[in-house]
Every structure is written in structure tokens, then in C-alpha cells.
mmCIF file of C-alpha atoms in Angstrom:
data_model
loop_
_atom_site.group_PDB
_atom_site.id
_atom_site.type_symbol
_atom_site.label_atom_id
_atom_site.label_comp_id
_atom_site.label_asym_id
_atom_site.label_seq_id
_atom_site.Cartn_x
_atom_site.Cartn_y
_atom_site.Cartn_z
ATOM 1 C CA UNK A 52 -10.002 32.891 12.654
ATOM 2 C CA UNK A 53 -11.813 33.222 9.650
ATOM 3 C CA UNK A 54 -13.039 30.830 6.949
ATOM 4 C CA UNK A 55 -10.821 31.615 4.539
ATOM 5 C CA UNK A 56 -7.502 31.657 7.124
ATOM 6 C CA UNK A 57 -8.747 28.317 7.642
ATOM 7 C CA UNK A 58 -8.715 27.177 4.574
ATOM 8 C CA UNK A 59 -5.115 28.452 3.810
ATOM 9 C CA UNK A 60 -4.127 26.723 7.194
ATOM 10 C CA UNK A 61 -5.662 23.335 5.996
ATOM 11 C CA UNK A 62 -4.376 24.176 2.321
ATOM 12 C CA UNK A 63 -0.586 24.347 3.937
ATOM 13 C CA UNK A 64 -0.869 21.664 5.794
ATOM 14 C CA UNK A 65 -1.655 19.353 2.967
ATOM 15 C CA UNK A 66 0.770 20.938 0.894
ATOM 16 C CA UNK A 67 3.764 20.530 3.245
ATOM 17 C CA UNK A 68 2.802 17.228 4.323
ATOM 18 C CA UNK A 69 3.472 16.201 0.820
ATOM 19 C CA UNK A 70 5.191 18.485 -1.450
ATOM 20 C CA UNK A 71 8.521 18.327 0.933
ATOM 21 C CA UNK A 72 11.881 18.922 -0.202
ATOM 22 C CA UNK A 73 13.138 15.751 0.093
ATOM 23 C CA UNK A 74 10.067 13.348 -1.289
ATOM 24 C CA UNK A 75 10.416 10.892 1.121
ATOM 25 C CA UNK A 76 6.945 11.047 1.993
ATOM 26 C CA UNK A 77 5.753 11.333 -1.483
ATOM 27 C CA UNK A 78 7.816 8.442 -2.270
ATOM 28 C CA UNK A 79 5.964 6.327 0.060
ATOM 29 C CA UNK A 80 2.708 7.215 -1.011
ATOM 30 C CA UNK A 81 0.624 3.857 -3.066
ATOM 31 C CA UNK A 82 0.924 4.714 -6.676
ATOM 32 C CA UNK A 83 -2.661 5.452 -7.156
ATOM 33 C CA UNK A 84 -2.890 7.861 -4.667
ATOM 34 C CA UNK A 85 0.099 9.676 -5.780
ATOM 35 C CA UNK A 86 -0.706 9.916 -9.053
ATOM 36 C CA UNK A 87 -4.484 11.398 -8.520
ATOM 37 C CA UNK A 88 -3.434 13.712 -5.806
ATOM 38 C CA UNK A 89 0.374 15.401 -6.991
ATOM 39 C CA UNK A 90 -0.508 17.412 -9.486
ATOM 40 C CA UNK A 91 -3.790 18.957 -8.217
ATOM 41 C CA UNK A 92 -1.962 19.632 -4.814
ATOM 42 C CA UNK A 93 1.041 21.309 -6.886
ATOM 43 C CA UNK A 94 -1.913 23.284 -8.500
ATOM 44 C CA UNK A 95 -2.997 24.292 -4.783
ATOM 45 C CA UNK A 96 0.383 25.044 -3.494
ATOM 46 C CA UNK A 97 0.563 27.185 -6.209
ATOM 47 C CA UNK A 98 -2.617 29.057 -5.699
ATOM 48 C CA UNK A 99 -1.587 29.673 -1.612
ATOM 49 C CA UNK A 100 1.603 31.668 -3.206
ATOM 50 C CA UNK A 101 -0.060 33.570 -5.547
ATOM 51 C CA UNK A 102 -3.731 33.160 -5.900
ATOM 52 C CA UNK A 103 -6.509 34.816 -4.719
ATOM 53 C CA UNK A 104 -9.008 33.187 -1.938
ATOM 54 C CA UNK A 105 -11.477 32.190 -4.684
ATOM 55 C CA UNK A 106 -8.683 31.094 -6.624
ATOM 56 C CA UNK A 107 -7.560 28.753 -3.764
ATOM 57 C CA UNK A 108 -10.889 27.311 -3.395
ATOM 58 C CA UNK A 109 -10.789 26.646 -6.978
ATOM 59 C CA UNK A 110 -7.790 24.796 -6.817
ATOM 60 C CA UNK A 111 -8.899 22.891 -3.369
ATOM 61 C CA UNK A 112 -12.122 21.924 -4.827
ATOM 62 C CA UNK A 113 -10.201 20.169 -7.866
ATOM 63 C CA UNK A 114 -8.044 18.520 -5.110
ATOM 64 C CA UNK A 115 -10.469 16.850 -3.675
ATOM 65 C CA UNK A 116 -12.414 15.776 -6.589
ATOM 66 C CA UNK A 117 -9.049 13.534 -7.379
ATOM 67 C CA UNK A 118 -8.391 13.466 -3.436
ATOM 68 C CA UNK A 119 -11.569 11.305 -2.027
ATOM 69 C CA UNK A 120 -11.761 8.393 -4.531
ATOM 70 C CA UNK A 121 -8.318 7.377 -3.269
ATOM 71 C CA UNK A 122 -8.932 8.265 0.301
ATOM 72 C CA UNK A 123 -9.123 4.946 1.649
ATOM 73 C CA UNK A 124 -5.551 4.350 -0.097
ATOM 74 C CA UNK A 125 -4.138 6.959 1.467
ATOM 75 C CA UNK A 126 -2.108 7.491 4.871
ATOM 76 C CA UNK A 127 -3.863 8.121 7.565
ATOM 77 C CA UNK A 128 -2.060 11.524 8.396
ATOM 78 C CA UNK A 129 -3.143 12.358 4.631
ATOM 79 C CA UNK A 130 -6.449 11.144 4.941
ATOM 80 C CA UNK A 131 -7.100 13.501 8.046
ATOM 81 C CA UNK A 132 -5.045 16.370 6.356
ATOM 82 C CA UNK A 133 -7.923 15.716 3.258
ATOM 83 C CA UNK A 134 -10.767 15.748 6.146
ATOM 84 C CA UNK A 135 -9.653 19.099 7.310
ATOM 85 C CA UNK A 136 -8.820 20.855 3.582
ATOM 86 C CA UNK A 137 -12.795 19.561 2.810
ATOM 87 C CA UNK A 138 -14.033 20.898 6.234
ATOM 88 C CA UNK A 139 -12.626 24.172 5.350
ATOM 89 C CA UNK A 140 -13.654 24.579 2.276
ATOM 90 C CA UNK A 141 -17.364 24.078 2.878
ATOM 91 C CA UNK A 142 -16.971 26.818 5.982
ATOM 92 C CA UNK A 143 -15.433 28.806 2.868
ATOM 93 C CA UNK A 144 -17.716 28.340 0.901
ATOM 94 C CA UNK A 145 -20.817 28.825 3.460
ATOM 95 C CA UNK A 146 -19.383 32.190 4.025
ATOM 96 C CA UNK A 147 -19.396 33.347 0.297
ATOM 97 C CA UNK A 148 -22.305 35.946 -0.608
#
């Protein structure tokens, strides 16, 4: 698998762990962490439809930077989803020319 197939992988699964139909997990998220991490996800969600890989990175990198100050607040099934998004992002990256 490549670096960037894993960075789409960890992308989705961060996405769809939160941005579900239904919000109930959303809904259950601590206010602070919901409010630093829904729109930059939204912005990644939209970037795995329609951007490009640099374009994802982009979007994942901006994540994060709202992601990891609230990382302690967060879920634990969040917090490992955010572990996995930053792992593949540096392979991403480390790959880049």
C-alpha cells in the first residue's frame, strides 16, 4: 500500500467515525473537542471526494493543527483514529520529492 492510500484510509476512517449520518457520535463528543475538530474534518472529507493527494494533506495537516490540542479530550477511538491520520501523513509527506 502506498503512502498516500494510507493516508486516504486513515483520512476515511476519521471522517466516518465522526461525520455519520445520524450524529450520535458527534453528539457525544465534549464541546471543545467538537468544536476544534468539525469543521476542519468536514474540510477533509471534502478533500477525499474531490481533492487531489496534496490537497488532502493540506486539509489533514489543518486537522490536526485543531486535532492535538484537544486530544486528551477526546474519545479514545478518536484519539487513535488522530494517531493514525498523523502517522500517515508524515509517511506522506516523507515520500514527497
Amino acid at each position: 500500500m502506498s503512502a498516500e492510500e494510507k493516508l486516504r484510509r486513515a483520512a476515511t476512517q476519521a471522517v466516518d467515525l465522526v461525520l455519520t449520518e445520524d450524529c450520535a457520535y458527534l453528539d457525544a463528543l465534549p464541546d471543545a473537542v467538537e468544536i476544534e475538530v468539525v469543521t476542519p474534518l468536514s474540510a477533509v472529507g471534502r478533500a477525499l471526494e474531490e481533492g487531489t493527494a496534496t490537497e488532502l494533506a493540506k486539509a489533514v495537516a489543518l486537522f490536526l493543527s485543531c486535532a492535538v490540542p484537544v486530544a486528551r479530550e477526546m474519545p479514545a477511538d478518536l484519539a487513535e483514529a488522530v494517531a493514525e491520520l498523523r502517522s500517515g501523513l508524515r509517511e506522506y509527506r516523507a515520500t514527497r520529492p
